CSV table of C-alpha atoms and ligand atoms in Angstrom, one decimal:
chain,number,residue,atom,x,y,z
A,14,MET,CA,-1.1,14.9,-38.0
A,15,SER,CA,1.4,13.9,-35.4
A,16,ILE,CA,0.6,14.5,-31.7
A,17,SER,CA,2.9,14.9,-28.8
A,18,LEU,CA,3.4,11.6,-27.0
A,19,GLN,CA,4.5,13.4,-23.8
A,20,PRO,CA,2.1,13.7,-20.9
A,21,VAL,CA,0.9,17.2,-20.2
A,22,LYS,CA,3.7,19.3,-18.6
A,23,GLY,CA,4.0,18.5,-14.9
A,24,THR,CA,1.9,15.3,-15.1
A,25,ARG,CA,3.1,11.7,-15.1
A,26,ASP,CA,2.4,8.5,-16.9
A,27,PHE,CA,2.4,5.4,-14.8
A,28,TYR,CA,3.8,2.4,-16.6
A,29,PRO,CA,3.3,-1.0,-14.9
A,30,ASP,CA,6.7,-0.7,-13.1
A,31,ASP,CA,5.7,2.7,-11.8
A,32,MET,CA,2.2,1.4,-10.9
A,33,ARG,CA,3.7,-1.4,-8.7
A,34,LEU,CA,5.7,1.3,-6.8
A,35,ARG,CA,2.6,3.5,-6.5
A,36,ASN,CA,0.5,0.6,-5.2
A,37,TRP,CA,3.3,-0.3,-2.7
A,38,LEU,CA,3.2,3.2,-1.3
A,39,PHE,CA,-0.6,3.4,-1.3
A,40,ASP,CA,-0.8,0.0,0.5
A,41,ILE,CA,1.5,1.4,3.3
A,42,TRP,CA,-0.7,4.5,3.5
A,43,ARG,CA,-3.9,2.4,3.6
A,44,ASN,CA,-2.5,-0.2,6.1
A,45,ALA,CA,-1.2,2.5,8.4
A,46,SER,CA,-4.6,4.3,8.3
A,47,ARG,CA,-6.5,1.2,9.1
A,48,ARG,CA,-4.2,0.3,12.0
A,49,PHE,CA,-5.2,3.6,13.5
A,50,GLY,CA,-8.9,3.0,12.9
A,51,PHE,CA,-9.2,5.6,10.0
A,52,GLU,CA,-12.0,5.0,7.4
A,53,GLU,CA,-11.4,5.8,3.7
A,54,TYR,CA,-13.5,8.4,1.8
A,55,ASP,CA,-13.3,10.0,-1.6
A,56,ALA,CA,-14.8,12.8,-3.6
A,57,CYS,CA,-14.7,13.9,-7.2
A,58,VAL,CA,-11.6,15.6,-8.5
A,59,LEU,CA,-13.9,18.4,-9.9
A,60,GLU,CA,-15.0,20.9,-7.2
A,61,SER,CA,-16.6,24.3,-7.2
A,62,GLU,CA,-13.9,27.0,-7.6
A,63,GLU,CA,-15.3,29.0,-4.7
A,64,LEU,CA,-14.1,26.3,-2.3
A,65,TYR,CA,-10.5,27.5,-2.7
A,66,ILE,CA,-10.9,31.3,-2.8
A,67,ARG,CA,-9.4,32.7,0.4
A,68,LYS,CA,-8.9,36.2,1.6
A,69,ALA,CA,-5.4,35.8,2.9
A,70,GLY,CA,-3.9,35.3,-0.6
A,71,ASP,CA,-3.0,31.6,-0.3
A,72,GLU,CA,-0.6,30.6,-3.1
A,73,ILE,CA,-2.9,27.7,-3.9
A,74,THR,CA,-5.6,30.0,-5.1
A,75,GLY,CA,-3.3,31.3,-7.8
A,76,GLN,CA,-2.4,27.8,-8.8
A,77,LEU,CA,-5.8,26.5,-9.6
A,78,TYR,CA,-6.6,24.6,-12.7
A,79,ASN,CA,-10.0,26.2,-13.3
A,80,PHE,CA,-12.6,26.6,-16.0
A,81,GLU,CA,-16.2,27.3,-16.7
A,82,ASP,CA,-18.2,24.3,-17.5
A,83,LYS,CA,-20.9,24.2,-20.3
A,84,GLY,CA,-23.5,25.2,-17.7
A,85,GLY,CA,-21.6,28.3,-16.8
A,86,ARG,CA,-20.3,27.0,-13.4
A,87,ARG,CA,-16.8,27.9,-12.2
A,88,ILE,CA,-15.1,24.6,-11.6
A,89,ALA,CA,-11.6,23.7,-10.3
A,90,LEU,CA,-9.6,20.5,-10.3
A,91,ARG,CA,-8.9,20.0,-6.6
A,92,PRO,CA,-5.5,21.3,-5.5
A,93,GLU,CA,-5.9,19.7,-2.1
A,94,MET,CA,-8.4,17.6,-0.3
A,95,THR,CA,-9.1,19.5,2.9
A,96,PRO,CA,-11.9,21.8,1.5
A,97,SER,CA,-13.7,18.7,0.0
A,98,LEU,CA,-13.4,17.0,3.4
A,99,ALA,CA,-14.9,20.1,5.1
A,100,ARG,CA,-17.7,20.1,2.5
A,101,LEU,CA,-18.5,16.4,3.1
A,102,VAL,CA,-18.5,16.8,6.8
A,103,LEU,CA,-20.7,20.0,6.7
A,104,GLN,CA,-23.2,18.2,4.4
A,105,ARG,CA,-23.9,15.5,7.0
A,106,GLN,CA,-22.9,17.4,10.2
A,107,SER,CA,-26.0,16.5,12.1
A,108,SER,CA,-25.9,12.8,11.3
A,109,LEU,CA,-22.2,12.0,11.6
A,110,THR,CA,-20.8,10.8,14.9
A,111,PHE,CA,-17.7,12.8,15.9
A,112,PRO,CA,-14.8,12.5,16.2
A,113,LEU,CA,-14.3,11.3,12.7
A,114,LYS,CA,-11.1,9.7,11.7
A,115,TRP,CA,-11.0,9.7,7.9
A,116,PHE,CA,-8.4,9.1,5.2
A,117,SER,CA,-8.2,9.4,1.5
A,118,ILE,CA,-5.6,9.3,-1.3
A,119,PRO,CA,-6.8,11.9,-3.8
A,120,GLN,CA,-4.9,13.0,-6.9
A,121,CYS,CA,-4.5,16.8,-6.7
A,122,PHE,CA,-3.6,19.4,-9.3
A,123,ARG,CA,-1.7,22.6,-8.8
A,124,TYR,CA,-0.3,24.8,-11.6
A,125,GLU,CA,3.1,25.0,-9.8
A,126,ARG,CA,6.4,26.2,-10.9
A,127,MET,CA,8.2,23.0,-11.6
A,128,THR,CA,11.0,22.3,-9.2
A,129,ARG,CA,12.4,19.2,-7.7
A,130,GLY,CA,9.7,17.5,-5.7
A,131,ARG,CA,6.9,19.7,-7.1
A,132,ARG,CA,4.8,18.7,-10.0
A,133,ARG,CA,1.4,19.8,-11.4
A,134,GLU,CA,-0.3,16.7,-10.3
A,135,HIS,CA,0.4,14.5,-7.3
A,136,PHE,CA,-1.3,11.9,-5.1
A,137,GLN,CA,-1.7,13.0,-1.6
A,138,TRP,CA,-2.5,10.8,1.4
A,139,ASN,CA,-4.8,12.8,3.7
A,140,ALA,CA,-5.6,11.7,7.2
A,141,ASP,CA,-7.8,14.0,9.4
A,142,ILE,CA,-9.4,13.8,12.8
A,143,VAL,CA,-12.5,16.0,12.9
A,144,GLY,CA,-14.3,16.9,16.1
A,145,GLN,CA,-11.5,16.4,18.6
A,146,PRO,CA,-10.3,19.6,20.3
A,147,ASP,CA,-7.9,17.8,22.6
A,148,GLN,CA,-4.2,17.7,21.6
A,149,MET,CA,-4.4,13.9,21.5
A,150,ALA,CA,-5.6,14.4,18.0
A,151,GLU,CA,-2.3,16.0,17.0
A,152,LEU,CA,-0.5,13.1,18.6
A,153,GLU,CA,-2.5,10.6,16.8
A,154,ALA,CA,-2.0,12.3,13.5
A,155,LEU,CA,1.7,12.5,14.0
A,156,SER,CA,2.0,8.9,15.3
A,157,LEU,CA,0.1,7.8,12.2
A,158,LEU,CA,2.3,9.5,9.7
A,159,LEU,CA,5.4,8.4,11.6
A,160,THR,CA,4.2,4.8,11.6
A,161,ALA,CA,3.9,5.0,7.8
A,162,MET,CA,7.4,6.4,7.7
A,163,ARG,CA,8.7,3.5,9.7
A,164,MET,CA,6.9,1.0,7.5
A,165,MET,CA,8.9,2.5,4.6
A,166,GLY,CA,12.1,1.9,6.6
A,167,LEU,CA,12.6,5.6,7.6
A,168,GLY,CA,14.0,6.4,11.0
A,169,PRO,CA,15.0,9.6,12.8
A,170,GLU,CA,18.3,9.5,11.0
A,171,HIS,CA,16.4,10.1,7.7
A,172,ILE,CA,13.4,12.3,8.5
A,173,ARG,CA,12.3,14.9,11.0
A,174,VAL,CA,9.0,16.4,12.0
A,175,HIS,CA,9.3,20.1,12.5
A,176,VAL,CA,6.6,21.4,14.8
A,177,ASN,CA,5.3,24.9,15.5
A,178,ASP,CA,2.1,26.6,16.4
A,179,ARG,CA,0.2,29.4,14.6
A,180,ARG,CA,-0.7,30.8,18.0
A,181,LEU,CA,3.0,31.3,18.7
A,182,LEU,CA,3.4,33.2,15.5
A,183,ASP,CA,0.4,35.2,16.3
A,184,ALA,CA,1.9,36.1,19.7
A,185,ILE,CA,5.2,37.1,18.0
A,186,LEU,CA,3.4,39.2,15.5
A,187,ASP,CA,1.4,40.9,18.3
A,188,HIS,CA,4.7,41.4,20.1
A,189,ILE,CA,6.3,43.2,17.2
A,190,GLN,CA,3.0,45.1,16.7
A,191,ALA,CA,2.2,43.8,13.3
A,192,PRO,CA,-1.3,44.9,12.3
A,193,ARG,CA,-3.6,42.2,13.6
A,194,GLU,CA,-5.9,42.1,10.6
A,195,ASN,CA,-2.9,41.2,8.5
A,196,HIS,CA,-1.5,38.3,10.6
A,197,LEU,CA,-2.8,35.6,8.3
A,198,ALA,CA,-1.5,37.3,5.2
A,199,VAL,CA,1.9,37.9,6.9
A,200,MET,CA,2.1,34.2,7.6
A,201,VAL,CA,1.3,33.3,4.0
A,202,VAL,CA,4.2,35.6,3.0
A,203,MET,CA,6.5,34.1,5.7
A,204,ASP,CA,5.9,30.7,4.2
A,205,LYS,CA,7.5,31.9,1.0
A,206,ARG,CA,10.8,32.6,2.8
A,207,ASP,CA,12.8,29.8,1.1
A,208,LYS,CA,11.3,30.4,-2.3
A,209,ILE,CA,11.9,34.2,-2.8
A,210,THR,CA,14.8,36.6,-2.3
A,211,PRO,CA,15.1,38.5,1.0
A,212,GLU,CA,14.4,41.8,-0.8
A,213,GLU,CA,11.2,40.4,-2.3
A,214,LEU,CA,10.2,39.0,1.1
A,215,ASN,CA,10.8,42.4,2.8
A,216,ARG,CA,8.8,44.1,0.1
A,217,LEU,CA,5.8,41.7,0.6
A,218,LEU,CA,6.0,42.1,4.4
A,219,GLU,CA,6.0,45.9,4.0
A,220,GLU,CA,2.9,45.6,1.9
A,221,GLN,CA,1.3,43.9,4.9
A,222,GLY,CA,2.2,46.8,7.2
A,223,LEU,CA,5.6,45.6,8.6
A,224,SER,CA,8.1,48.3,8.9
A,225,PRO,CA,11.8,47.4,8.3
A,226,GLU,CA,12.3,47.5,12.1
A,227,MET,CA,9.4,45.1,12.7
A,228,THR,CA,10.8,42.7,10.0
A,229,ALA,CA,14.2,42.8,11.7
A,230,ARG,CA,12.6,41.9,15.0
A,231,LEU,CA,10.6,39.1,13.3
A,232,ASN,CA,13.8,37.8,11.8
A,233,THR,CA,15.4,37.7,15.3
A,234,PHE,CA,12.6,35.5,16.4
A,235,LEU,CA,12.8,33.3,13.3
A,236,ALA,CA,16.5,32.7,14.1
A,237,MET,CA,15.7,31.2,17.5
A,238,ARG,CA,16.3,27.5,17.8
A,239,SER,CA,14.6,26.5,21.1
A,240,LEU,CA,11.4,27.1,22.9
A,241,ASP,CA,13.3,28.5,25.9
A,242,GLU,CA,14.9,31.2,23.8
A,243,VAL,CA,11.4,32.2,22.5
A,244,LEU,CA,10.1,32.0,26.1
A,245,ALA,CA,12.8,34.4,27.3
A,246,GLU,CA,11.9,37.0,24.8
A,247,LEU,CA,8.1,36.6,24.7
A,248,GLY,CA,7.2,35.3,28.1
A,249,GLU,CA,4.9,32.4,28.9
A,250,CYS,CA,2.0,31.9,26.5
A,251,GLU,CA,-0.6,29.2,25.6
A,252,ALA,CA,1.2,28.2,22.5
A,253,ILE,CA,4.5,27.6,24.2
A,254,ALA,CA,2.9,25.5,26.9
A,255,SER,CA,1.0,23.5,24.2
A,256,LEU,CA,4.1,22.9,22.1
A,257,ARG,CA,6.0,21.8,25.2
A,258,THR,CA,3.4,19.2,26.1
A,259,LEU,CA,3.2,18.0,22.5
A,260,LEU,CA,7.0,17.4,22.4
A,261,GLU,CA,6.9,15.7,25.8
A,262,ARG,CA,4.1,13.4,24.7
A,263,LEU,CA,5.9,12.5,21.5
A,264,GLU,CA,8.9,11.7,23.6
A,265,GLN,CA,6.8,9.5,25.9
A,266,SER,CA,5.4,7.6,23.0
A,267,GLY,CA,8.9,6.8,21.7
A,268,LEU,CA,8.7,9.2,18.7
A,269,GLY,CA,10.6,12.0,20.3
A,270,GLY,CA,13.7,11.3,18.2
A,271,TYR,CA,11.7,12.5,15.1
A,272,ALA,CA,10.4,15.7,16.5
A,273,ARG,CA,11.9,19.2,16.6
A,274,PHE,CA,10.5,22.6,17.5
A,275,ASP,CA,11.0,24.8,14.5
A,276,ILE,CA,9.8,28.4,14.6
A,277,THR,CA,10.2,28.8,10.8
A,278,VAL,CA,7.4,26.3,10.1
A,279,VAL,CA,4.4,28.5,9.1
A,280,ARG,CA,2.6,26.6,6.3
A,281,GLY,CA,1.2,28.3,3.3
A,282,LEU,CA,-2.5,27.6,3.8
A,283,SER,CA,-4.3,30.2,5.8
A,284,TYR,CA,-6.8,27.9,7.5
A,285,TYR,CA,-4.5,26.6,10.2
A,286,THR,CA,-5.2,27.9,13.7
A,287,GLY,CA,-2.9,26.0,16.1
A,288,THR,CA,-0.2,23.3,15.8
A,289,VAL,CA,1.5,23.2,12.4
A,290,PHE,CA,4.0,20.7,11.3
A,291,GLU,CA,6.1,19.6,8.3
A,292,VAL,CA,8.1,16.5,7.7
A,293,ARG,CA,11.5,17.1,6.1
A,294,ASP,CA,14.4,14.9,5.2
A,295,ALA,CA,17.1,15.0,7.8
A,296,GLY,CA,19.5,16.8,5.4
A,297,ALA,CA,16.7,19.3,4.7
A,298,SER,CA,17.7,19.2,1.0
A,299,LEU,CA,14.3,18.3,-0.4
A,300,ARG,CA,10.9,20.0,-0.3
A,301,ALA,CA,8.5,19.2,2.5
A,302,ILE,CA,7.5,15.5,2.4
A,303,CYS,CA,4.3,16.0,4.4
A,304,GLY,CA,2.5,18.9,6.0
A,305,GLY,CA,-0.4,19.5,8.3
A,306,GLY,CA,-1.8,20.9,11.4
A,307,ARG,CA,-4.9,22.0,13.3
A,308,TYR,CA,-7.6,24.0,11.6
A,309,ASP,CA,-10.5,24.7,13.9
A,310,SER,CA,-12.4,27.2,11.9
A,311,LEU,CA,-12.4,26.0,8.3
A,312,LEU,CA,-15.8,24.5,8.6
A,313,SER,CA,-17.3,27.7,10.0
A,314,THR,CA,-15.8,29.7,7.1
A,315,PHE,CA,-18.0,27.6,4.8
A,316,GLY,CA,-21.1,28.5,6.7
A,317,GLY,CA,-21.2,25.7,9.3
A,318,GLN,CA,-20.4,25.6,13.0
A,319,ASP,CA,-16.9,25.6,14.3
A,320,VAL,CA,-15.6,22.0,14.3
A,321,PRO,CA,-12.1,21.4,15.5
A,322,ALA,CA,-9.9,19.4,13.1
A,323,VAL,CA,-6.4,18.2,12.7
A,324,GLY,CA,-4.8,16.4,9.8
A,325,PHE,CA,-2.0,16.2,7.2
A,326,GLY,CA,-1.3,15.8,3.5
A,327,PHE,CA,1.5,13.5,2.5
A,328,GLY,CA,2.4,13.5,-1.2
A,329,ASP,CA,3.8,10.7,-3.3
A,330,VAL,CA,6.5,12.7,-5.2
A,331,VAL,CA,9.0,13.8,-2.6
A,332,ILE,CA,8.8,10.6,-0.5
A,333,LEU,CA,9.7,8.5,-3.6
A,334,GLU,CA,12.6,10.8,-4.4
A,335,LEU,CA,13.9,10.4,-0.9
A,336,LEU,CA,13.5,6.7,-0.8
A,337,SER,CA,15.3,6.5,-4.1
A,338,ASP,CA,18.1,8.7,-2.9
A,339,LEU,CA,18.5,6.5,0.2
A,340,GLY,CA,18.4,3.3,-1.7
A,341,LEU,CA,15.3,2.3,0.2
A,342,LEU,CA,12.9,1.7,-2.7
A,343,PRO,CA,11.7,-1.9,-2.6
A,344,GLN,CA,12.5,-4.3,-5.5
A,345,LEU,CA,9.0,-5.1,-6.7
A,346,ASP,CA,8.8,-8.0,-9.1
A,347,ARG,CA,5.8,-8.8,-11.1
A,348,GLU,CA,3.8,-11.5,-9.3
A,349,LEU,CA,2.8,-14.3,-11.5
A,350,GLU,CA,2.6,-18.0,-10.7
A,351,PHE,CA,2.2,-19.7,-14.0
A,352,ALA,CA,3.0,-18.9,-17.6
A,353,VAL,CA,1.0,-21.4,-19.8
A,354,ILE,CA,2.7,-21.8,-23.2
A,355,PRO,CA,1.0,-23.8,-25.9
A,356,PHE,CA,3.4,-25.0,-28.6
A,357,SER,CA,1.0,-24.3,-31.5
A,358,GLN,CA,-2.5,-23.3,-32.2
A,359,ASN,CA,-3.5,-27.0,-31.7
A,360,GLU,CA,-2.7,-26.8,-28.0
A,361,ALA,CA,-4.3,-23.4,-27.6
A,362,PRO,CA,-7.7,-24.6,-26.5
A,363,LEU,CA,-6.1,-26.9,-23.9
A,364,ALA,CA,-4.0,-23.9,-22.7
A,365,LEU,CA,-7.2,-21.8,-22.3
A,366,GLN,CA,-8.9,-24.6,-20.4
A,367,ILE,CA,-6.0,-25.2,-18.0
A,368,ALA,CA,-5.4,-21.5,-17.4
A,369,GLN,CA,-9.1,-21.1,-16.6
A,370,GLY,CA,-9.1,-24.0,-14.2
A,371,LEU,CA,-6.0,-22.6,-12.3
A,372,ARG,CA,-7.5,-19.1,-12.3
A,373,GLU,CA,-10.7,-20.4,-10.7
A,374,GLN,CA,-8.5,-21.7,-7.9
A,375,GLY,CA,-7.3,-18.1,-7.5
A,376,ARG,CA,-3.9,-18.7,-9.0
A,377,THR,CA,-2.3,-16.0,-11.2
A,378,VAL,CA,-1.8,-17.3,-14.8
A,379,SER,CA,-0.7,-15.6,-18.0
A,380,THR,CA,-1.1,-17.3,-21.3
A,381,ASP,CA,1.3,-16.9,-24.2
A,382,PHE,CA,-0.4,-17.4,-27.6
A,383,SER,CA,2.5,-16.2,-29.7
A,384,TYR,CA,3.8,-19.7,-30.6
A,385,ARG,CA,7.4,-18.5,-30.5
A,386,LYS,CA,10.3,-20.9,-30.3
A,387,LEU,CA,10.4,-22.4,-26.9
A,388,LYS,CA,13.6,-20.7,-25.9
A,389,LYS,CA,12.1,-17.3,-26.7
A,390,ALA,CA,8.8,-18.2,-25.0
A,391,LEU,CA,10.7,-19.1,-21.8
A,392,GLN,CA,12.7,-15.9,-21.9
A,393,ARG,CA,9.4,-14.0,-22.1
A,394,ALA,CA,8.0,-16.0,-19.2
A,395,ASP,CA,11.0,-15.2,-17.2
A,396,ALA,CA,10.7,-11.5,-18.0
A,397,THR,CA,7.1,-11.5,-16.8
A,398,GLY,CA,8.2,-12.9,-13.5
A,399,ALA,CA,6.4,-16.2,-13.8
A,400,LEU,CA,7.5,-18.8,-11.1
A,401,LYS,CA,6.5,-21.7,-13.3
A,402,ALA,CA,6.1,-22.3,-17.0
A,403,LEU,CA,3.7,-25.0,-18.2
A,404,LEU,CA,4.7,-26.1,-21.6
A,405,LEU,CA,2.0,-27.8,-23.7
A,406,LEU,CA,3.9,-29.7,-26.3
A,407,PRO,CA,2.2,-31.9,-29.0
A,408,ASP,CA,3.5,-35.3,-28.1
A,409,GLU,CA,3.1,-34.9,-24.3
A,410,ALA,CA,-0.3,-33.3,-24.7
A,411,ALA,CA,-1.5,-36.3,-26.8
A,412,GLN,CA,-0.6,-38.5,-23.8
A,413,GLY,CA,-2.3,-36.2,-21.3
A,414,LEU,CA,1.0,-34.8,-20.1
A,415,ALA,CA,2.7,-31.4,-19.9
A,416,VAL,CA,6.2,-30.1,-19.0
A,417,LEU,CA,6.3,-28.1,-15.9
A,418,ARG,CA,9.4,-25.9,-15.6
A,419,ASP,CA,10.5,-24.2,-12.4
A,420,MET,CA,11.8,-20.9,-13.6
A,421,LYS,CA,14.1,-20.3,-10.6
A,422,THR,CA,15.9,-23.7,-10.5
A,423,ARG,CA,15.4,-24.2,-14.3
A,424,THR,CA,14.4,-27.8,-13.6
A,425,GLU,CA,11.7,-29.5,-15.5
A,426,GLU,CA,9.4,-32.4,-14.8
A,427,THR,CA,6.7,-34.1,-16.9
A,428,VAL,CA,3.4,-34.0,-15.1
A,429,PRO,CA,-0.1,-35.4,-15.9
A,430,LEU,CA,-2.4,-32.6,-17.0
A,431,ALA,CA,-5.0,-33.9,-14.6
A,432,GLY,CA,-2.6,-33.3,-11.8
A,433,ILE,CA,-1.9,-29.7,-12.6
A,434,MET,CA,-4.7,-28.4,-10.6
A,435,GLU,CA,-3.2,-30.0,-7.5
A,436,GLN,CA,0.1,-28.1,-7.9
A,437,LYS,CA,0.9,-26.4,-4.7
A,438,ALA,CA,1.3,-22.6,-4.7
A,439,ASP,CA,4.9,-21.5,-3.9
B,15,HAM,P1,0.3,21.1,1.6
B,15,HAM,O1,1.4,21.4,2.4
B,15,HAM,O2,-0.1,22.1,0.5
B,15,HAM,O3,-0.9,20.8,2.5
B,15,HAM,O4,0.5,19.7,0.8
B,15,HAM,C1,0.8,18.6,1.6
B,15,HAM,C2,1.9,17.7,0.9
B,15,HAM,O5,1.4,17.4,-0.4
B,15,HAM,C3,3.2,18.4,0.7
B,15,HAM,O6,4.0,18.3,1.9
B,15,HAM,C4,3.8,17.5,-0.4
B,15,HAM,O7,4.2,16.3,0.0
B,15,HAM,C5,2.6,17.3,-1.3
B,15,HAM,N1,2.5,18.3,-2.4
B,15,HAM,C6,1.8,19.5,-2.3
B,15,HAM,N2,2.0,20.1,-3.5
B,15,HAM,C7,2.7,19.3,-4.3
B,15,HAM,C8,3.1,19.4,-5.7
B,15,HAM,N3,2.9,20.4,-6.5
B,15,HAM,N4,3.9,18.3,-6.2
B,15,HAM,C9,4.1,17.3,-5.4
B,15,HAM,N5,3.7,17.2,-4.1
B,15,HAM,C10,3.0,18.1,-3.6
B,15,HAM,C11,-2.2,20.5,2.1
B,15,HAM,O8,-2.5,20.3,1.0
B,15,HAM,C12,-3.2,20.4,3.3
B,15,HAM,N6,-4.5,20.3,2.7
B,15,HAM,C13,-2.8,19.2,4.1
B,15,HAM,C14,-3.8,19.0,5.2
B,15,HAM,C15,-4.7,17.9,5.4
B,15,HAM,N7,-3.9,19.7,6.3
B,15,HAM,C16,-4.8,19.2,7.1
B,15,HAM,N8,-5.3,18.1,6.6
C-alpha cells in the first residue's frame, strides 16, 4: 500500500529550514511581548465545540474542524485563541489580579477556502489585555504589535494599521434605521465585502432587513475616507471622539505614520464591542496580516461577569509572504560551532569523548561517523554550517594531536587534543 506523502490539504510541514524561520518569527513575538510585560500562557488545541457557537453567524463557526470523541463529547480543534483565553480567565476570575497582560502562540485550525495567505492551519500570536477599560489598553496593544513589526524591519512604507470602531458602525446602522437586533449579523456580512460579489452582498444584507435604499446609504458611509466626513453626516458621537483620541495618541507616541481611520474595517468576529483594527500591507494586496480589537462582553456571554478586554491575533502565514515579497526575510544559517570528524572507526571513541567534553562546556558540536573521504566529510561539515572542523586522523591522534580547520578561512592548524577544550568560541 502506498500512502500520500503530502501533508493534509491546507496544512504545512516544517523542515529544518522552515523551522529556523518559524523560530525567528516566534522569537520576535516572544521578545516584543516580554518587552511590554506580557506573560505567556497556553491551552490545549482541543476545546469544547460550544465555545465557538455564536448567534450572529460568524464565519468561523462554519469552518470548525469538529468531531465527537469516544465519550460522546462535541470537540473542536481551536480556530482561534480568544475563547480559550476567556475560559481560562473565567475559571480563575476571583483569584487573578487584573489587568492581565497575556500572550500566546497557538496553532489554530480553520476549514477555510484556500487562497493566498489563508491556510487550514496557522500559528497565531495573540496578545490580550484583560480588565482594562481605558483606551490605554488599545494603545498598548497597537504599540506592541507595531514594535514587533519594526523588529522585522517593517516601517509605515510597508504596513498600515486600519482603525475603526464597532460603536461607529452601530451609530451608522441606527442612522440608516437597520433593525437593531440584526446589527451584529449585518457587521458579520459587511466583513465579507471583499470576498463575495456585490449582488451576493446585497442579498445577504436584505436577509438582515436592509432595504436597497438602506444598503445604498450604508455604501455612501463606507465610501467615506475621513472622520470629518462621517462627522458631517452623522453628527458628534462617542465613537468618533474615541477614534480621534486614539489616532492623536498614536501620533504622540510616534506611531501615527502607521495608523489610518478606515470605516470599512468591521472584523468578522461578532464579539468585538468597540475599537477594531487590522494591519494590512501598504499596497493592500494581501489578506489582513493581523486583526484585533476591544471585546468587553465575551466573558459575560460565557456566563461570567463583564470584563473589558482588548487584543489581537497575528498569524504567521501572511507576514512571511509579505517579508518574502519585500526581500526582508533574514538569512538564517544553521548554527554549529564544531564538526568532529573521525577518520575511521578507530578514532570514533575519541571523537565521542571530545564531542562530549565540548558539549559539556555548552558548545554546539555535531559528529560525523560516516567515515567518508575527507573532502566529502568537509563538504558535509560546510553544508551543516559548522564554523570549525576537528579532524581526527590516525597518525595525529596517536600523538595526541588533531587538525583544526577553520571553515571560513579554510586554514588548518595542528593542535594538541588536550588543548581543544580551551578553544575560544567565535
Ligand atoms: P482573526 O482576524 O480571525 O482574529 O485572525 C487574526 C489573524 O490570524 C489574521 O489577521 C491572520 O493573520 C491570521 N489568520 C486567521 N485565519 C487564518 C488562516 N486561515 N490562515 C492563515 N492565517 C490566518 C482572531 O482570530 C481573533 N481571535 C484575534 C483577537 C485576539 N482578537 C482579540 N484578541
